[in-house]
PDB file of C-alpha atoms in Angstrom:
ATOM      1  CA  UNK A   1       0.033  -0.078  -0.012  1.00  0.00           C
ATOM      2  CA  UNK A   2       1.539   3.350  -1.238  1.00  0.00           C
ATOM      3  CA  UNK A   3       0.118   6.403   0.409  1.00  0.00           C
ATOM      4  CA  UNK A   4       0.994  10.041  -0.277  1.00  0.00           C
ATOM      5  CA  UNK A   5       0.054  11.980   2.969  1.00  0.00           C
ATOM      6  CA  UNK A   6      -0.091  15.701   2.301  1.00  0.00           C
ATOM      7  CA  UNK A   7       0.342  17.848   5.568  1.00  0.00           C
ATOM      8  CA  UNK A   8       0.550  21.412   6.439  1.00  0.00           C
ATOM      9  CA  UNK A   9       0.747  21.127  10.171  1.00  0.00           C
ATOM     10  CA  UNK A  10      -2.761  22.154  10.720  1.00  0.00           C
ATOM     11  CA  UNK A  11      -5.274  20.513  13.186  1.00  0.00           C
ATOM     12  CA  UNK A  12      -6.931  18.628  10.247  1.00  0.00           C
ATOM     13  CA  UNK A  13      -3.542  17.378   9.163  1.00  0.00           C
ATOM     14  CA  UNK A  14      -2.878  16.055  12.642  1.00  0.00           C
ATOM     15  CA  UNK A  15      -6.265  14.370  12.493  1.00  0.00           C
ATOM     16  CA  UNK A  16      -5.378  12.755   9.177  1.00  0.00           C
ATOM     17  CA  UNK A  17      -2.177  11.458  10.818  1.00  0.00           C
ATOM     18  CA  UNK A  18      -4.060   9.849  13.728  1.00  0.00           C
ATOM     19  CA  UNK A  19      -6.440   8.320  11.243  1.00  0.00           C
ATOM     20  CA  UNK A  20      -3.589   6.862   9.221  1.00  0.00           C
ATOM     21  CA  UNK A  21      -2.165   5.311  12.578  1.00  0.00           C
ATOM     22  CA  UNK A  22      -5.589   4.088  13.582  1.00  0.00           C
ATOM     23  CA  UNK A  23      -6.273   2.322  10.325  1.00  0.00           C
ATOM     24  CA  UNK A  24      -4.723  -1.116   9.796  1.00  0.00           C
ATOM     25  CA  UNK A  25      -3.253  -1.724   6.336  1.00  0.00           C
ATOM     26  CA  UNK A  26      -1.576  -4.929   5.018  1.00  0.00           C
ATOM     27  CA  UNK A  27       2.126  -5.003   4.635  1.00  0.00           C
ATOM     28  CA  UNK A  28       4.274  -3.507   3.144  1.00  0.00           C
ATOM     29  CA  UNK A  29       3.120   0.088   4.251  1.00  0.00           C
ATOM     30  CA  UNK A  30       4.922   2.920   2.309  1.00  0.00           C
ATOM     31  CA  UNK A  31       4.146   6.543   2.917  1.00  0.00           C
ATOM     32  CA  UNK A  32       5.536   9.525   1.405  1.00  0.00           C
ATOM     33  CA  UNK A  33       5.066  12.632   3.553  1.00  0.00           C
ATOM     34  CA  UNK A  34       4.818  15.885   1.598  1.00  0.00           C
ATOM     35  CA  UNK A  35       4.412  19.600   2.550  1.00  0.00           C
ATOM     36  CA  UNK A  36       4.180  22.133  -0.109  1.00  0.00           C
ATOM     37  CA  UNK A  37       5.745  25.636   0.330  1.00  0.00           C
ATOM     38  CA  UNK A  38       3.599  28.007  -1.422  1.00  0.00           C
ATOM     39  CA  UNK A  39       5.829  30.495  -3.071  1.00  0.00           C
ATOM     40  CA  UNK A  40       3.045  32.704  -4.204  1.00  0.00           C
ATOM     41  CA  UNK A  41       2.499  33.445  -0.526  1.00  0.00           C
ATOM     42  CA  UNK A  42       6.027  34.683   0.180  1.00  0.00           C
ATOM     43  CA  UNK A  43       6.331  38.481   0.954  1.00  0.00           C
ATOM     44  CA  UNK A  44       7.127  40.598  -1.989  1.00  0.00           C
ATOM     45  CA  UNK A  45       9.556  42.895  -0.056  1.00  0.00           C
ATOM     46  CA  UNK A  46      12.098  40.838   1.900  1.00  0.00           C
ATOM     47  CA  UNK A  47      15.044  43.191   1.777  1.00  0.00           C
ATOM     48  CA  UNK A  48      17.744  43.876  -0.752  1.00  0.00           C
ATOM     49  CA  UNK A  49      20.484  41.588   0.635  1.00  0.00           C
ATOM     50  CA  UNK A  50      21.901  39.213  -1.950  1.00  0.00           C
ATOM     51  CA  UNK A  51      20.167  35.853  -1.764  1.00  0.00           C
ATOM     52  CA  UNK A  52      17.535  37.030   0.684  1.00  0.00           C
ATOM     53  CA  UNK A  53      14.735  35.211  -1.072  1.00  0.00           C
ATOM     54  CA  UNK A  54      16.745  31.943  -1.212  1.00  0.00           C
ATOM     55  CA  UNK A  55      17.660  32.192   2.331  1.00  0.00           C
ATOM     56  CA  UNK A  56      13.942  32.642   3.292  1.00  0.00           C
ATOM     57  CA  UNK A  57      13.020  29.687   1.133  1.00  0.00           C
ATOM     58  CA  UNK A  58      15.650  27.552   2.769  1.00  0.00           C
ATOM     59  CA  UNK A  59      14.580  28.491   6.273  1.00  0.00           C
ATOM     60  CA  UNK A  60      11.002  27.582   5.278  1.00  0.00           C
ATOM     61  CA  UNK A  61      12.048  24.384   3.784  1.00  0.00           C
ATOM     62  CA  UNK A  62      14.133  23.472   6.986  1.00  0.00           C
ATOM     63  CA  UNK A  63      11.154  24.219   9.217  1.00  0.00           C
ATOM     64  CA  UNK A  64       8.933  22.190   6.979  1.00  0.00           C
ATOM     65  CA  UNK A  65      11.405  19.199   7.326  1.00  0.00           C
ATOM     66  CA  UNK A  66      11.496  19.497  10.986  1.00  0.00           C
ATOM     67  CA  UNK A  67       7.705  19.266  11.371  1.00  0.00           C
ATOM     68  CA  UNK A  68       7.749  16.413   8.953  1.00  0.00           C
ATOM     69  CA  UNK A  69      10.140  14.573  11.023  1.00  0.00           C
ATOM     70  CA  UNK A  70       7.686  14.551  13.820  1.00  0.00           C
ATOM     71  CA  UNK A  71       5.162  12.887  11.526  1.00  0.00           C
ATOM     72  CA  UNK A  72       7.775  10.553  10.328  1.00  0.00           C
ATOM     73  CA  UNK A  73       8.650   9.447  13.859  1.00  0.00           C
ATOM     74  CA  UNK A  74       4.981   8.769  14.539  1.00  0.00           C
ATOM     75  CA  UNK A  75       4.489   6.574  11.578  1.00  0.00           C
ATOM     76  CA  UNK A  76       7.718   4.686  11.805  1.00  0.00           C
ATOM     77  CA  UNK A  77       6.618   3.654  15.357  1.00  0.00           C
ATOM     78  CA  UNK A  78       3.727   1.977  13.539  1.00  0.00           C
ATOM     79  CA  UNK A  79       5.851   0.029  11.025  1.00  0.00           C
ATOM     80  CA  UNK A  80       5.426   2.352   8.130  1.00  0.00           C
ATOM     81  CA  UNK A  81       8.233   2.873   5.784  1.00  0.00           C
ATOM     82  CA  UNK A  82       8.452   6.680   5.284  1.00  0.00           C
ATOM     83  CA  UNK A  83      10.229   9.261   3.233  1.00  0.00           C
ATOM     84  CA  UNK A  84      10.094  13.050   3.481  1.00  0.00           C
ATOM     85  CA  UNK A  85       9.342  15.515   0.524  1.00  0.00           C
ATOM     86  CA  UNK A  86       9.277  19.227   0.416  1.00  0.00           C
ATOM     87  CA  UNK A  87       7.970  20.882  -2.771  1.00  0.00           C
ATOM     88  CA  UNK A  88       7.379  24.398  -3.844  1.00  0.00           C
ATOM     89  CA  UNK A  89       4.364  25.876  -5.883  1.00  0.00           C
ATOM     90  CA  UNK A  90       0.618  25.501  -5.849  1.00  0.00           C
ATOM     91  CA  UNK A  91      -0.213  23.048  -3.046  1.00  0.00           C
ATOM     92  CA  UNK A  92      -3.074  21.083  -4.888  1.00  0.00           C
ATOM     93  CA  UNK A  93      -1.141  20.834  -8.180  1.00  0.00           C
ATOM     94  CA  UNK A  94       2.038  19.666  -6.535  1.00  0.00           C
ATOM     95  CA  UNK A  95       0.153  16.971  -4.522  1.00  0.00           C
ATOM     96  CA  UNK A  96      -1.866  15.852  -7.669  1.00  0.00           C
ATOM     97  CA  UNK A  97       1.435  15.624  -9.732  1.00  0.00           C
ATOM     98  CA  UNK A  98       3.341  13.827  -7.013  1.00  0.00           C
ATOM     99  CA  UNK A  99       0.577  11.234  -6.527  1.00  0.00           C
ATOM    100  CA  UNK A 100       1.030  10.369 -10.299  1.00  0.00           C
ATOM    101  CA  UNK A 101       4.867  10.431 -10.148  1.00  0.00           C
ATOM    102  CA  UNK A 102       4.931   8.034  -7.043  1.00  0.00           C
ATOM    103  CA  UNK A 103       2.162   5.737  -8.339  1.00  0.00           C
ATOM    104  CA  UNK A 104       0.323   6.267  -5.128  1.00  0.00           C
ATOM    105  CA  UNK A 105      -2.578   4.042  -4.279  1.00  0.00           C
ATOM    106  CA  UNK A 106      -4.152   6.694  -1.957  1.00  0.00           C
ATOM    107  CA  UNK A 107      -3.681  10.316  -1.338  1.00  0.00           C
ATOM    108  CA  UNK A 108      -4.506  11.339   2.330  1.00  0.00           C
ATOM    109  CA  UNK A 109      -5.373  14.982   3.133  1.00  0.00           C
ATOM    110  CA  UNK A 110      -7.126  16.706   5.963  1.00  0.00           C
ATOM    111  CA  UNK A 111     -10.271  18.585   5.221  1.00  0.00           C
ATOM    112  CA  UNK A 112     -10.502  22.074   6.367  1.00  0.00           C
ATOM    113  CA  UNK A 113     -12.894  23.871   8.531  1.00  0.00           C
ATOM    114  CA  UNK A 114     -13.360  26.367  11.465  1.00  0.00           C
ATOM    115  CA  UNK A 115     -16.138  25.037  13.406  1.00  0.00           C
ATOM    116  CA  UNK A 116     -19.822  25.317  13.026  1.00  0.00           C
ATOM    117  CA  UNK A 117     -21.243  24.984   9.551  1.00  0.00           C
ATOM    118  CA  UNK A 118     -17.831  25.616   7.990  1.00  0.00           C
ATOM    119  CA  UNK A 119     -16.549  22.317   9.338  1.00  0.00           C
ATOM    120  CA  UNK A 120     -18.529  20.692   6.378  1.00  0.00           C
ATOM    121  CA  UNK A 121     -16.891  22.786   3.779  1.00  0.00           C
ATOM    122  CA  UNK A 122     -13.752  21.484   2.000  1.00  0.00           C
ATOM    123  CA  UNK A 123     -10.813  23.896   1.613  1.00  0.00           C
ATOM    124  CA  UNK A 124      -9.751  24.718  -1.999  1.00  0.00           C
ATOM    125  CA  UNK A 125      -6.792  22.397  -1.727  1.00  0.00           C
ATOM    126  CA  UNK A 126      -8.540  19.285  -0.439  1.00  0.00           C
ATOM    127  CA  UNK A 127     -11.286  19.715  -2.875  1.00  0.00           C
ATOM    128  CA  UNK A 128      -8.954  19.957  -5.897  1.00  0.00           C
ATOM    129  CA  UNK A 129      -7.039  17.037  -4.837  1.00  0.00           C
ATOM    130  CA  UNK A 130     -10.321  15.002  -4.242  1.00  0.00           C
ATOM    131  CA  UNK A 131     -11.426  15.885  -7.647  1.00  0.00           C
ATOM    132  CA  UNK A 132      -8.404  15.558  -9.760  1.00  0.00           C
ATOM    133  CA  UNK A 133      -5.853  13.068  -8.000  1.00  0.00           C
ATOM    134  CA  UNK A 134      -5.122  10.178 -10.254  1.00  0.00           C
ATOM    135  CA  UNK A 135      -6.016   7.673  -7.420  1.00  0.00           C
ATOM    136  CA  UNK A 136      -8.211   7.363  -4.407  1.00  0.00           C
ATOM    137  CA  UNK A 137      -8.462   9.939  -1.894  1.00  0.00           C
ATOM    138  CA  UNK A 138      -8.973   9.855   1.980  1.00  0.00           C
ATOM    139  CA  UNK A 139     -10.305  13.079   3.477  1.00  0.00           C
ATOM    140  CA  UNK A 140      -9.631  13.094   7.223  1.00  0.00           C
ATOM    141  CA  UNK A 141     -12.200  14.920   9.213  1.00  0.00           C
ATOM    142  CA  UNK A 142     -12.670  15.315  13.072  1.00  0.00           C
ATOM    143  CA  UNK A 143     -15.983  13.529  14.117  1.00  0.00           C
ATOM    144  CA  UNK A 144     -18.826  15.551  14.830  1.00  0.00           C
ATOM    145  CA  UNK A 145     -19.528  16.054  18.385  1.00  0.00           C
ATOM    146  CA  UNK A 146     -23.104  14.662  18.120  1.00  0.00           C
ATOM    147  CA  UNK A 147     -24.605  13.147  21.237  1.00  0.00           C
ATOM    148  CA  UNK A 148     -25.684   9.980  19.485  1.00  0.00           C
ATOM    149  CA  UNK A 149     -23.175   9.226  16.959  1.00  0.00           C
ATOM    150  CA  UNK A 150     -20.148  10.661  18.915  1.00  0.00           C
ATOM    151  CA  UNK A 151     -21.340   8.658  21.932  1.00  0.00           C
ATOM    152  CA  UNK A 152     -21.274   5.329  19.952  1.00  0.00           C
ATOM    153  CA  UNK A 153     -17.674   6.136  18.775  1.00  0.00           C
ATOM    154  CA  UNK A 154     -16.524   6.928  22.244  1.00  0.00           C
ATOM    155  CA  UNK A 155     -17.879   3.551  23.643  1.00  0.00           C
ATOM    156  CA  UNK A 156     -16.364   1.517  20.879  1.00  0.00           C
ATOM    157  CA  UNK A 157     -13.188  -0.399  21.752  1.00  0.00           C
ATOM    158  CA  UNK A 158      -9.959   1.571  21.094  1.00  0.00           C
ATOM    159  CA  UNK A 159      -8.937  -0.869  18.392  1.00  0.00           C
ATOM    160  CA  UNK A 160     -12.335  -0.729  16.614  1.00  0.00           C
ATOM    161  CA  UNK A 161     -13.098   1.419  13.727  1.00  0.00           C
ATOM    162  CA  UNK A 162     -16.615   1.764  12.362  1.00  0.00           C
ATOM    163  CA  UNK A 163     -16.838   1.789   8.535  1.00  0.00           C
ATOM    164  CA  UNK A 164     -19.949   2.462   6.246  1.00  0.00           C
ATOM    165  CA  UNK A 165     -19.294   1.454   2.665  1.00  0.00           C
ATOM    166  CA  UNK A 166     -21.895   2.629   0.036  1.00  0.00           C
ATOM    167  CA  UNK A 167     -22.407  -0.112  -2.631  1.00  0.00           C
ATOM    168  CA  UNK A 168     -24.402   0.293  -5.893  1.00  0.00           C
ATOM    169  CA  UNK A 169     -23.297  -2.752  -7.702  1.00  0.00           C
ATOM    170  CA  UNK A 170     -20.862  -0.733 -10.042  1.00  0.00           C
ATOM    171  CA  UNK A 171     -17.283  -1.624 -10.728  1.00  0.00           C
ATOM    172  CA  UNK A 172     -16.088   1.173  -8.496  1.00  0.00           C
ATOM    173  CA  UNK A 173     -18.213  -0.082  -5.620  1.00  0.00           C
ATOM    174  CA  UNK A 174     -16.539  -3.351  -6.130  1.00  0.00           C
ATOM    175  CA  UNK A 175     -13.280  -1.455  -6.150  1.00  0.00           C
ATOM    176  CA  UNK A 176     -14.160   0.108  -2.857  1.00  0.00           C
ATOM    177  CA  UNK A 177     -14.817  -3.335  -1.359  1.00  0.00           C
ATOM    178  CA  UNK A 178     -11.638  -4.700  -2.534  1.00  0.00           C
ATOM    179  CA  UNK A 179      -9.730  -1.728  -1.026  1.00  0.00           C
ATOM    180  CA  UNK A 180     -11.222  -2.113   2.250  1.00  0.00           C
ATOM    181  CA  UNK A 181     -10.652  -5.868   2.527  1.00  0.00           C
ATOM    182  CA  UNK A 182      -7.577  -6.553   0.486  1.00  0.00           C
ATOM    183  CA  UNK A 183      -5.650  -3.572   1.941  1.00  0.00           C
ATOM    184  CA  UNK A 184      -6.170  -4.929   5.450  1.00  0.00           C
ATOM    185  CA  UNK A 185      -8.418  -2.257   6.695  1.00  0.00           C
ATOM    186  CA  UNK A 186     -11.085  -4.698   7.724  1.00  0.00           C
ATOM    187  CA  UNK A 187      -8.971  -6.447  10.128  1.00  0.00           C
ATOM    188  CA  UNK A 188      -9.930  -4.239  12.959  1.00  0.00           C
ATOM    189  CA  UNK A 189     -13.110  -2.635  11.614  1.00  0.00           C
ATOM    190  CA  UNK A 190     -16.998  -3.056  12.137  1.00  0.00           C
ATOM    191  CA  UNK A 191     -18.096  -2.672   8.498  1.00  0.00           C
ATOM    192  CA  UNK A 192     -21.606  -2.076   7.235  1.00  0.00           C
ATOM    193  CA  UNK A 193     -22.243  -2.246   3.570  1.00  0.00           C
ATOM    194  CA  UNK A 194     -25.189  -0.345   2.453  1.00  0.00           C
ATOM    195  CA  UNK A 195     -27.189  -0.487  -0.767  1.00  0.00           C
ATOM    196  CA  UNK A 196     -29.786   2.329  -1.351  1.00  0.00           C
ATOM    197  CA  UNK A 197     -32.461   1.889  -4.171  1.00  0.00           C
ATOM    198  CA  UNK A 198     -33.677   5.200  -5.407  1.00  0.00           C
ATOM    199  CA  UNK A 199     -37.408   5.967  -5.385  1.00  0.00           C
ATOM    200  CA  UNK A 200     -39.406   8.588  -7.213  1.00  0.00           C
ATOM    201  CA  UNK A 201     -40.414  11.243  -4.631  1.00  0.00           C
ATOM    202  CA  UNK A 202     -43.455  12.574  -6.568  1.00  0.00           C
ATOM    203  CA  UNK A 203     -47.002  12.132  -4.876  1.00  0.00           C
ATOM    204  CA  UNK A 204     -47.630   8.358  -4.662  1.00  0.00           C
ATOM    205  CA  UNK A 205     -45.195   7.587  -7.407  1.00  0.00           C
ATOM    206  CA  UNK A 206     -43.019   5.786  -4.860  1.00  0.00           C
ATOM    207  CA  UNK A 207     -45.913   3.373  -4.206  1.00  0.00           C
ATOM    208  CA  UNK A 208     -46.449   2.783  -7.902  1.00  0.00           C
ATOM    209  CA  UNK A 209     -42.708   2.301  -8.436  1.00  0.00           C
ATOM    210  CA  UNK A 210     -42.113  -0.246  -5.614  1.00  0.00           C
ATOM    211  CA  UNK A 211     -45.046  -2.258  -6.680  1.00  0.00           C
ATOM    212  CA  UNK A 212     -43.861  -2.779 -10.219  1.00  0.00           C
ATOM    213  CA  UNK A 213     -42.200  -6.023 -11.601  1.00  0.00           C
ATOM    214  CA  UNK A 214     -38.927  -4.235 -12.465  1.00  0.00           C
ATOM    215  CA  UNK A 215     -38.695  -2.665  -8.909  1.00  0.00           C
ATOM    216  CA  UNK A 216     -39.225  -6.210  -7.359  1.00  0.00           C
ATOM    217  CA  UNK A 217     -36.614  -7.650  -9.560  1.00  0.00           C
ATOM    218  CA  UNK A 218     -34.052  -4.969  -8.801  1.00  0.00           C
ATOM    219  CA  UNK A 219     -34.732  -5.139  -5.054  1.00  0.00           C
ATOM    220  CA  UNK A 220     -34.284  -8.961  -5.273  1.00  0.00           C
ATOM    221  CA  UNK A 221     -31.011  -8.579  -7.068  1.00  0.00           C
ATOM    222  CA  UNK A 222     -29.742  -5.865  -4.528  1.00  0.00           C
ATOM    223  CA  UNK A 223     -30.426  -8.551  -1.753  1.00  0.00           C
ATOM    224  CA  UNK A 224     -28.551 -11.256  -3.462  1.00  0.00           C
ATOM    225  CA  UNK A 225     -25.523  -8.952  -4.122  1.00  0.00           C
ATOM    226  CA  UNK A 226     -25.488  -8.045  -0.440  1.00  0.00           C
ATOM    227  CA  UNK A 227     -25.707 -11.564   0.683  1.00  0.00           C
ATOM    228  CA  UNK A 228     -22.881 -12.456  -1.719  1.00  0.00           C
ATOM    229  CA  UNK A 229     -20.713  -9.691  -0.099  1.00  0.00           C
ATOM    230  CA  UNK A 230     -21.361 -11.282   3.188  1.00  0.00           C
ATOM    231  CA  UNK A 231     -20.435 -14.683   2.030  1.00  0.00           C
ATOM    232  CA  UNK A 232     -17.280 -13.514   0.332  1.00  0.00           C
ATOM    233  CA  UNK A 233     -15.984 -11.054   3.073  1.00  0.00           C
ATOM    234  CA  UNK A 234     -17.824 -12.105   6.311  1.00  0.00           C
ATOM    235  CA  UNK A 235     -14.678 -13.764   7.757  1.00  0.00           C
ATOM    236  CA  UNK A 236     -12.321 -10.965   7.113  1.00  0.00           C
ATOM    237  CA  UNK A 237     -13.854  -8.400   9.329  1.00  0.00           C
ATOM    238  CA  UNK A 238     -14.526  -7.911  13.029  1.00  0.00           C
ATOM    239  CA  UNK A 239     -18.109  -7.569  12.167  1.00  0.00           C
ATOM    240  CA  UNK A 240     -19.616  -7.300   8.704  1.00  0.00           C
ATOM    241  CA  UNK A 241     -23.279  -6.346   8.363  1.00  0.00           C
ATOM    242  CA  UNK A 242     -25.342  -5.295   5.351  1.00  0.00           C
ATOM    243  CA  UNK A 243     -28.456  -3.065   4.921  1.00  0.00           C
ATOM    244  CA  UNK A 244     -30.794  -2.444   2.004  1.00  0.00           C
ATOM    245  CA  UNK A 245     -32.857   0.869   2.083  1.00  0.00           C
ATOM    246  CA  UNK A 246     -34.905   2.939  -0.152  1.00  0.00           C
ATOM    247  CA  UNK A 247     -34.907   6.718  -0.512  1.00  0.00           C
ATOM    248  CA  UNK A 248     -35.528   9.584  -2.833  1.00  0.00           C
ATOM    249  CA  UNK A 249     -32.014  11.117  -2.107  1.00  0.00           C
ATOM    250  CA  UNK A 250     -29.249   8.739  -1.901  1.00  0.00           C
ATOM    251  CA  UNK A 251     -26.795  11.314  -0.493  1.00  0.00           C
ATOM    252  CA  UNK A 252     -28.900  12.332   2.346  1.00  0.00           C
ATOM    253  CA  UNK A 253     -29.782   8.691   3.302  1.00  0.00           C
ATOM    254  CA  UNK A 254     -26.002   7.783   3.234  1.00  0.00           C
ATOM    255  CA  UNK A 255     -25.300  10.778   5.574  1.00  0.00           C
ATOM    256  CA  UNK A 256     -28.026   9.620   7.871  1.00  0.00           C
ATOM    257  CA  UNK A 257     -26.696   6.150   7.945  1.00  0.00           C
ATOM    258  CA  UNK A 258     -23.190   7.413   8.823  1.00  0.00           C
ATOM    259  CA  UNK A 259     -24.709   9.224  11.802  1.00  0.00           C
ATOM    260  CA  UNK A 260     -26.818   6.248  12.979  1.00  0.00           C
ATOM    261  CA  UNK A 261     -23.878   3.822  12.895  1.00  0.00           C
ATOM    262  CA  UNK A 262     -21.398   6.276  14.406  1.00  0.00           C
ATOM    263  CA  UNK A 263     -19.097   5.752  11.635  1.00  0.00           C
ATOM    264  CA  UNK A 264     -15.480   6.869  11.608  1.00  0.00           C
ATOM    265  CA  UNK A 265     -15.132   6.327   7.928  1.00  0.00           C
ATOM    266  CA  UNK A 266     -17.268   6.472   4.948  1.00  0.00           C
ATOM    267  CA  UNK A 267     -16.078   4.649   1.806  1.00  0.00           C
ATOM    268  CA  UNK A 268     -17.638   5.410  -1.613  1.00  0.00           C
ATOM    269  CA  UNK A 269     -16.761   4.862  -5.200  1.00  0.00           C
ATOM    270  CA  UNK A 270     -16.295   8.016  -7.424  1.00  0.00           C
ATOM    271  CA  UNK A 271     -18.462   8.127 -10.510  1.00  0.00           C
ATOM    272  CA  UNK A 272     -17.277   7.801 -14.079  1.00  0.00           C
ATOM    273  CA  UNK A 273     -16.213   5.552 -16.900  1.00  0.00           C
ATOM    274  CA  UNK A 274     -13.095   5.493 -19.080  1.00  0.00           C
ATOM    275  CA  UNK A 275      -9.765   6.811 -18.724  1.00  0.00           C
ATOM    276  CA  UNK A 276     -10.482  10.338 -17.928  1.00  0.00           C
ATOM    277  CA  UNK A 277     -13.976  10.449 -16.420  1.00  0.00           C
ATOM    278  CA  UNK A 278     -13.171   7.853 -13.799  1.00  0.00           C
ATOM    279  CA  UNK A 279     -11.053  10.449 -12.048  1.00  0.00           C
ATOM    280  CA  UNK A 280     -14.146  12.854 -11.800  1.00  0.00           C
ATOM    281  CA  UNK A 281     -16.476  13.019  -8.876  1.00  0.00           C
ATOM    282  CA  UNK A 282     -20.117  12.195  -9.273  1.00  0.00           C
ATOM    283  CA  UNK A 283     -22.766  14.231  -7.563  1.00  0.00           C
ATOM    284  CA  UNK A 284     -23.283  11.525  -4.767  1.00  0.00           C
ATOM    285  CA  UNK A 285     -19.613  11.216  -3.934  1.00  0.00           C
ATOM    286  CA  UNK A 286     -19.129  14.952  -4.066  1.00  0.00           C
ATOM    287  CA  UNK A 287     -21.948  15.586  -1.711  1.00  0.00           C
ATOM    288  CA  UNK A 288     -20.921  12.987   0.690  1.00  0.00           C
ATOM    289  CA  UNK A 289     -17.217  14.295   0.723  1.00  0.00           C
ATOM    290  CA  UNK A 290     -18.547  17.755   1.447  1.00  0.00           C
ATOM    291  CA  UNK A 291     -21.173  16.953   4.268  1.00  0.00           C
ATOM    292  CA  UNK A 292     -20.180  13.768   5.981  1.00  0.00           C
ATOM    293  CA  UNK A 293     -19.652  14.193   9.725  1.00  0.00           C
ATOM    294  CA  UNK A 294     -16.713  11.623   9.539  1.00  0.00           C
ATOM    295  CA  UNK A 295     -13.693  10.862   7.314  1.00  0.00           C
ATOM    296  CA  UNK A 296     -14.464  10.037   3.755  1.00  0.00           C
ATOM    297  CA  UNK A 297     -12.425   7.665   1.377  1.00  0.00           C
ATOM    298  CA  UNK A 298     -13.434   8.131  -2.336  1.00  0.00           C
ATOM    299  CA  UNK A 299     -12.280   5.132  -4.399  1.00  0.00           C
ATOM    300  CA  UNK A 300     -11.246   5.779  -7.971  1.00  0.00           C
ATOM    301  CA  UNK A 301     -10.048   2.446  -9.078  1.00  0.00           C
ATOM    302  CA  UNK A 302      -8.558  -0.781  -7.958  1.00  0.00           C
ATOM    303  CA  UNK A 303      -5.425  -1.189  -5.962  1.00  0.00           C
ATOM    304  CA  UNK A 304      -2.336  -1.862  -8.221  1.00  0.00           C
ATOM    305  CA  UNK A 305      -0.661  -5.233  -7.871  1.00  0.00           C
ATOM    306  CA  UNK A 306       2.978  -4.146  -7.133  1.00  0.00           C
ATOM    307  CA  UNK A 307       4.501  -7.341  -5.779  1.00  0.00           C
ATOM    308  CA  UNK A 308       6.388  -5.227  -3.281  1.00  0.00           C
ATOM    309  CA  UNK A 309       8.274  -6.783  -0.439  1.00  0.00           C
TER     310      UNK A 309
END
């Protein structure tokens, strides 16, 4: 598992680090830790001494490496193989390019928020990375302090992580399943796989729809797929449950489920087909990434078989 962890030393980056330590990945575990010095933000007037700008950049890079060393120590104590990278330029562009250069399986970034409603809004960097990275993206977000969901998180065993995985029968949903189980994430997780069948919200059309032959067939197929998932993966998780629901708004229902389950992590596939569009977010995954009260993993494709040792 190769992970690119982008950090800026913020509280959300620290949350991302703790999430990475908490999650259990299969060996080998490789992490490249990067911070980006945004040269556009450097002061325009830093004096006339020769080499003043170069000296300032050097000082900033040295401080960045010092902070990254603290992250490295934390990960190496959890058996990660770590290397440190400091880049200059636009943060989002550098992270996206680096993910491609390293052949990363996953980019880990902290979402950004200042409390209240803004805690649900992604910062410009994390959103661009989520939208354009050439691999899956994990957005780390501190869990909402909700009396119900947060309480369930607090009473769970320290080694236990609650994961909700949205499954719609698509190849990307299967890729999400594969990532959760083949990467080793399921070893210490309580996992709930959820399938939501969309219903027409117009007056009484939901009743007409759910009584139709096609609907009955789709519902039966969805049940069979969930049972198949339990049969394939049931022995690989601390606990694996499945649930089939009906809703007029899939995103809202998924958000409701993460709260009910007290999820630490929501896993969904991005939407698209083909070499380019598979890297773009669909409306459901985008809304979930913006509004979930827990960390969100958006899966863009299957893990690469690297044969690493």
